[in-house]
Structures are given as C-alpha cells and as structure tokens.
PDB file of C-alpha atoms in Angstrom:
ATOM      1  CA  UNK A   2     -98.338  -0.840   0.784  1.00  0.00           C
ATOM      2  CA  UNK A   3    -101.527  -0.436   0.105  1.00  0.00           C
ATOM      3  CA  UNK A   4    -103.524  -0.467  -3.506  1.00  0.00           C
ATOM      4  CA  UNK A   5    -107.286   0.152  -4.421  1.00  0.00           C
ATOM      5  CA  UNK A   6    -107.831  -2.347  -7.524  1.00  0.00           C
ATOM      6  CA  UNK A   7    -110.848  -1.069  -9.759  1.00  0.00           C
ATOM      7  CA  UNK A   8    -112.049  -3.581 -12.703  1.00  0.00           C
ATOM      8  CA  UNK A   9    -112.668  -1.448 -15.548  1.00  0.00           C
ATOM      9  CA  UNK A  10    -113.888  -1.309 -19.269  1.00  0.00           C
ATOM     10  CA  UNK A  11    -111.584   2.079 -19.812  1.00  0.00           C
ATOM     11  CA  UNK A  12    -109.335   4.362 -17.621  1.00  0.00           C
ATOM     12  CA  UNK A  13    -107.114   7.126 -18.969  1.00  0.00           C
ATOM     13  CA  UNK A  14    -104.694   9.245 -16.994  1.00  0.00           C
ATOM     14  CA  UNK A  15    -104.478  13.042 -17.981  1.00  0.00           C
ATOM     15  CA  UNK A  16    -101.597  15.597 -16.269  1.00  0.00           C
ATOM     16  CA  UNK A  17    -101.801  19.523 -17.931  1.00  0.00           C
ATOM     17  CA  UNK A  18    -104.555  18.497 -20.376  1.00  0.00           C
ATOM     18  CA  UNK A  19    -102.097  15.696 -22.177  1.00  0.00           C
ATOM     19  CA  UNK A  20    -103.352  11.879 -21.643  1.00  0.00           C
ATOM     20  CA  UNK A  21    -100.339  10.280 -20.501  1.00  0.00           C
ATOM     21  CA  UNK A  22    -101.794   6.652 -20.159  1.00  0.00           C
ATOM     22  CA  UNK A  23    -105.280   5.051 -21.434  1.00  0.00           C
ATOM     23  CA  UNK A  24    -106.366   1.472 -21.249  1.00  0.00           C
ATOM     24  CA  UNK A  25    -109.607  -0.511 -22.071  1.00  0.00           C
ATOM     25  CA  UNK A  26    -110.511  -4.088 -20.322  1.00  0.00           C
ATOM     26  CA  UNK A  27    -108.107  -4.329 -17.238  1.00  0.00           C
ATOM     27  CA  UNK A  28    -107.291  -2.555 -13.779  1.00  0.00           C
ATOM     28  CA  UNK A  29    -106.908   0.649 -12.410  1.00  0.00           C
ATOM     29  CA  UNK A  30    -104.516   0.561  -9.427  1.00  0.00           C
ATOM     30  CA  UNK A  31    -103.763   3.389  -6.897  1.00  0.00           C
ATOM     31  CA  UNK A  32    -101.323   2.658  -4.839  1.00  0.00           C
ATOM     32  CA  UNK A  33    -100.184   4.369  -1.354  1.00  0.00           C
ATOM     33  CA  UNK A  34     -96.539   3.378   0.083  1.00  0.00           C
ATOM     34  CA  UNK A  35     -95.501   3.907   3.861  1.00  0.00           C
ATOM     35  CA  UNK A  36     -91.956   4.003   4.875  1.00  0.00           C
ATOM     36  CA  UNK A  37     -91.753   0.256   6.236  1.00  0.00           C
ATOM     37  CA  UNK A  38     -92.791  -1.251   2.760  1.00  0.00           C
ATOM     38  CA  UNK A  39     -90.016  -3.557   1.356  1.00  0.00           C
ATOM     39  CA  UNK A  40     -89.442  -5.528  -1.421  1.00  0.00           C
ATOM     40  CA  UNK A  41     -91.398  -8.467   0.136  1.00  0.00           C
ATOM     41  CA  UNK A  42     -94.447  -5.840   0.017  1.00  0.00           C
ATOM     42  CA  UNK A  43     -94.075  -5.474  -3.709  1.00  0.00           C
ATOM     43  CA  UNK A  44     -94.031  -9.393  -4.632  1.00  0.00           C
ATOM     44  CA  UNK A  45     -96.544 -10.188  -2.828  1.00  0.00           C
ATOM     45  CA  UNK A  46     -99.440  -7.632  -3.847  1.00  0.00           C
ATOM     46  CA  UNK A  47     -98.259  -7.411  -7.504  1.00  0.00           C
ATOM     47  CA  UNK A  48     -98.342 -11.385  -7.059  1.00  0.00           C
ATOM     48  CA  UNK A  49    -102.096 -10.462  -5.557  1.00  0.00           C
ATOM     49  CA  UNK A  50    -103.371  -8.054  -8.035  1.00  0.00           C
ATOM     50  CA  UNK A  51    -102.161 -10.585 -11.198  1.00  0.00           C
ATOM     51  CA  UNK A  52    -103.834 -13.095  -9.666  1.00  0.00           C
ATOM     52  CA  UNK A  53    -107.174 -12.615  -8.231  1.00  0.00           C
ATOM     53  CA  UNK A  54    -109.771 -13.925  -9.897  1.00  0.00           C
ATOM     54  CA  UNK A  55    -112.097 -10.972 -10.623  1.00  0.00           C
ATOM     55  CA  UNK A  56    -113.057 -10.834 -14.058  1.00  0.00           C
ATOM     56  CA  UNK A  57    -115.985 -12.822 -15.431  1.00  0.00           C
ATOM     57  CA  UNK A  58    -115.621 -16.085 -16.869  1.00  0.00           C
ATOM     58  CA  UNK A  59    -117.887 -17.491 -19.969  1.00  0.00           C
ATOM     59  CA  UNK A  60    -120.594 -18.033 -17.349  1.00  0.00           C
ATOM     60  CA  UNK A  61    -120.761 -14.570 -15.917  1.00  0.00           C
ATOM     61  CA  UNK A  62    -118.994 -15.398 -12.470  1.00  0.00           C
ATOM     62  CA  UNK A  63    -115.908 -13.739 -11.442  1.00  0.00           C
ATOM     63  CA  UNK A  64    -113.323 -16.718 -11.631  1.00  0.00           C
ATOM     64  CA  UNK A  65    -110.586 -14.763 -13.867  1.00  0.00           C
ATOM     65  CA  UNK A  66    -107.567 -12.785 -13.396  1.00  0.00           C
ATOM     66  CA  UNK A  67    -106.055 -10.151 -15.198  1.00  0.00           C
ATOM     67  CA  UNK A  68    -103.228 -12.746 -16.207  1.00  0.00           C
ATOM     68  CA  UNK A  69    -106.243 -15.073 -17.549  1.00  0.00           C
ATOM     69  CA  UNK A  70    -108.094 -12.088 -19.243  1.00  0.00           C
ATOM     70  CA  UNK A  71    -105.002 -10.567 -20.546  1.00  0.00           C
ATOM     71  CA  UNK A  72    -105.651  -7.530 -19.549  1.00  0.00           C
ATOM     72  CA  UNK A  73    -104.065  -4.023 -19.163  1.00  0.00           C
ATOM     73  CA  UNK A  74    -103.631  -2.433 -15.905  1.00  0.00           C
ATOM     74  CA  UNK A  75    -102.726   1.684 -14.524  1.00  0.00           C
ATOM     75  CA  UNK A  76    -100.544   2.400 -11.844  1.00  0.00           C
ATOM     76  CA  UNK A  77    -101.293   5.313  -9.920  1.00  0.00           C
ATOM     77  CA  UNK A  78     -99.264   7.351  -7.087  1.00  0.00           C
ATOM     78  CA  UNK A  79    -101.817   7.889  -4.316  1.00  0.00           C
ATOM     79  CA  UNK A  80    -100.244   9.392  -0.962  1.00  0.00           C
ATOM     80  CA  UNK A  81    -103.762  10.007   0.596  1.00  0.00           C
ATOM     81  CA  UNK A  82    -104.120   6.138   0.314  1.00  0.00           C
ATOM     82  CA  UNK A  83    -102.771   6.037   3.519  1.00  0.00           C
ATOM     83  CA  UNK A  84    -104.333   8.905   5.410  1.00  0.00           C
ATOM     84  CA  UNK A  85    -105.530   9.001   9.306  1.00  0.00           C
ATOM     85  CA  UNK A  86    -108.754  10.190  10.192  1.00  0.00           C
ATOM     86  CA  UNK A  87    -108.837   9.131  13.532  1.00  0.00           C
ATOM     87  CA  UNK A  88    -108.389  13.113  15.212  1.00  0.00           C
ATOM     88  CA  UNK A  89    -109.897  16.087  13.957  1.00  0.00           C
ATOM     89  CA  UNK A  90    -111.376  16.749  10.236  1.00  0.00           C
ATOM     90  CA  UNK A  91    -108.022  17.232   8.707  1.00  0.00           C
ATOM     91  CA  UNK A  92    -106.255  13.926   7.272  1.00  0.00           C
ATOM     92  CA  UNK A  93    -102.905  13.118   8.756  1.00  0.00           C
ATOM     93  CA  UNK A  94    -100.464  12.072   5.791  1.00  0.00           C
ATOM     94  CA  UNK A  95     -97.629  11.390   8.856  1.00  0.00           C
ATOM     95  CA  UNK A  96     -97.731   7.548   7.708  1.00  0.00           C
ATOM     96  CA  UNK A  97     -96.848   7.980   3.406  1.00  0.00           C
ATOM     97  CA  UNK A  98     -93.208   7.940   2.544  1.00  0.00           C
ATOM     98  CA  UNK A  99     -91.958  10.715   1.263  1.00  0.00           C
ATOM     99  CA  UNK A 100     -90.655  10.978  -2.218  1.00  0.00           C
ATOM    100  CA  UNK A 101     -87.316   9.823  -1.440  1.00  0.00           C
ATOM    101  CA  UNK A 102     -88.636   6.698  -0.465  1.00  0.00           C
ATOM    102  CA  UNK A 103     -91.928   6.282  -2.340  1.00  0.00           C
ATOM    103  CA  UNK A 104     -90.827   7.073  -5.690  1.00  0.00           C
ATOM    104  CA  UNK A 105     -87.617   4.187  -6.217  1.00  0.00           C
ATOM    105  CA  UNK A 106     -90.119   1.516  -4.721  1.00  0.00           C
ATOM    106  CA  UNK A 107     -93.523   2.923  -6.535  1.00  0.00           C
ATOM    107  CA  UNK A 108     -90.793   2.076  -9.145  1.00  0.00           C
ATOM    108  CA  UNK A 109     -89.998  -1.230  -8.545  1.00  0.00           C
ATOM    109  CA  UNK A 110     -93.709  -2.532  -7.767  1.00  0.00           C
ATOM    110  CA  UNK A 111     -94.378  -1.395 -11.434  1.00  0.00           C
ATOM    111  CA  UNK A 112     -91.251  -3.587 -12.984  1.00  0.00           C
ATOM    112  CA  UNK A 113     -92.885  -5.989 -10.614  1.00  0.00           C
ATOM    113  CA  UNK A 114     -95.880  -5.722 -12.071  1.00  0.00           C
ATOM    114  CA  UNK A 115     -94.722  -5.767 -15.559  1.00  0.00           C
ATOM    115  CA  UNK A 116     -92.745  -9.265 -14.991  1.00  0.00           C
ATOM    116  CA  UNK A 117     -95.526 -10.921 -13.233  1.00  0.00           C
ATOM    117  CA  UNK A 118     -98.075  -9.867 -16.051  1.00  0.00           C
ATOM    118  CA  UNK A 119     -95.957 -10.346 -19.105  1.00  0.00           C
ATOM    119  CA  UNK A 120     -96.559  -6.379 -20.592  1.00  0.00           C
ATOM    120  CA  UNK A 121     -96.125  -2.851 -19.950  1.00  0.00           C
ATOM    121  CA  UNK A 122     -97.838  -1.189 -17.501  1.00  0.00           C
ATOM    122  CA  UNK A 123     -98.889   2.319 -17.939  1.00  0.00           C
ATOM    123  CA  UNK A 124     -98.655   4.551 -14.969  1.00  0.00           C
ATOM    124  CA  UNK A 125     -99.714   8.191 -14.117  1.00  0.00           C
ATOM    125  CA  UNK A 126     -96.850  10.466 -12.903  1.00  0.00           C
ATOM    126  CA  UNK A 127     -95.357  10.434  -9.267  1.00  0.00           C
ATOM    127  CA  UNK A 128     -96.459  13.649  -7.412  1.00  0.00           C
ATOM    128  CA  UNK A 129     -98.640  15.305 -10.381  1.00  0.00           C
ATOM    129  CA  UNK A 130    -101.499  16.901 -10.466  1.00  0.00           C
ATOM    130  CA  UNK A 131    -103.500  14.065 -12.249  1.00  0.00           C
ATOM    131  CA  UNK A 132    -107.041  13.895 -13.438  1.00  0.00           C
ATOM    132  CA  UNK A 133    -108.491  10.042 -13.792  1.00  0.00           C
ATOM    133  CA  UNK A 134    -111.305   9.170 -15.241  1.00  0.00           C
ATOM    134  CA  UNK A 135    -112.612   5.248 -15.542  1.00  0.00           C
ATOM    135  CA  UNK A 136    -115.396   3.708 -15.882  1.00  0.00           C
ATOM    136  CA  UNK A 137    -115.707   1.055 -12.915  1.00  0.00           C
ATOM    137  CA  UNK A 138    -116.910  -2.275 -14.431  1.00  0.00           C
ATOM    138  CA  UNK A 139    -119.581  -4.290 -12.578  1.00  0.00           C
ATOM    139  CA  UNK A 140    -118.494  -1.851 -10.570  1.00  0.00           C
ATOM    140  CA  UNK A 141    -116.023  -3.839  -8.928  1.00  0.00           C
ATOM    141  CA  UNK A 142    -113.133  -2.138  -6.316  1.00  0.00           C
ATOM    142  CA  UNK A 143    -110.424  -3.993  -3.966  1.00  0.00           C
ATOM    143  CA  UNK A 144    -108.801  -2.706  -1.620  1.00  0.00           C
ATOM    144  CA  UNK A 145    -105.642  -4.690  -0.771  1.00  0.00           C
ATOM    145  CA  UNK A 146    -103.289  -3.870   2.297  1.00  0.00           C
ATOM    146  CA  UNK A 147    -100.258  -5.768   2.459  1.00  0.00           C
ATOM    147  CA  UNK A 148     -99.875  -5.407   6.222  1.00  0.00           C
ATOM    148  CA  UNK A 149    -102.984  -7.515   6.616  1.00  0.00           C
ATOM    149  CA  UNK A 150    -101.945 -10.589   4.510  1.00  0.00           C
ATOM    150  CA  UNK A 151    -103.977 -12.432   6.840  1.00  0.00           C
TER     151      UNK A 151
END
C-alpha cells in the first residue's frame, strides 16, 4: 500500500461537477493498493498517517499530528500510485489490484482510518473520474510505502 500524505489548509473532491467531499486544516491522502496488501498494511499506515508529527506546533516546528491538531483528512483512490516506469514511456499499471481487490480493502483502510482518528473521513469515489483541488500547506507531501517499513 502505498499513500501520498499532503498537509493542507483546504482540499475538496469534485466527480460530474458535484463536490462530493471538502475539508479545511488536515490531510489529503491518495492511496494506491497492490494485490499483496493485507490487513497488517492497513494498521500500520493508517497507524502512520494519524501519527506523524507534521503539523506545526505553537513554535512553528512540525511536532504535531493530525490526532494532536484534530484535523480532517481525504481519502483518495489512486491506481497510478503504483505505476512502473522502468521500460518504455508508457506506465505499467501490472502491479495495482484490480477492483475486486482494491475496492473491499480501500474500504477497510478508511474504517481504519476513521477508528484510529476518532471522525469521519471523507473520501473521493473508487474508479471516478475525479477532479482535486488543495492547497498544499507549507507545502508539505509524504510519501509513505508500507513495503518499506524500514
């Protein structure tokens, strides 16, 4: 599993020209699945993203987490997350799960995500067509791979 975490001041999600999720202070999170990602994948970077201290604390260092801040987050589907460039100029997407297998545990890492933060989670929609706009605060962006934990 793989997720890029952006800080931001305000994200919104739109599908068809209808907003189907805004936030203000908090994270945006796209998040690619492969086929070998388990449950253990989802504990331990919704565990990750809850916790890592990236928002600013009364002196202006980043030594808060989204937990400490209360903030909101976005989940976002993102199957070109885990693209190979390696041959040619035409991503391979041989490596995402396919929606039989994405979808149920894109699923679960949100109730994850919603029990380890203590709110709702806003998400965009599996497999849409989905315009996001944010504004990047700081700017700050993570990228987070749970097959290299260490």
């Amino acid at each position: 599993m793989k997720a890029v975490i952006q800080r931001v001041s305000k994200a919104s999600v739109t599908i068809e020209g209808k907003q189907v999720a805004s936030i203000k202070n908090g994270l945006l999170i796209l998040l690619g699945i492969i086929n070998e990602d388990a449950q253990e994948d989802i504990n331990w970077l919704a565990n990750k993203i809850v916790n890592i201290r990236i928002f600013n604390d009364d002196s202006g260092v980043m030594n808060t987490s989204l937990l400490d801040v209360k903030g909101d987050a976005i989940v976002v589907s993102q199957f070109t997350l885990q693209a190979s460039t390696k041959k040619g100029n035409r991503p391979s997407y041989i490596k995402a799960a396919k929606p039989d297998i994405a979808i149920p545990l894109y699923e679960r890492f949100v109730k994850q995500l919603e029990k380890d933060l203590g709110k709702t989670i806003q998400t965009g929609q599996f497999g849409a067509n989905m315009q996001v706009e944010l504004i990047n605060d700081g700017p700050v962006t993570i990228i987070i791979d749970t097959k290299n934990k260490e």
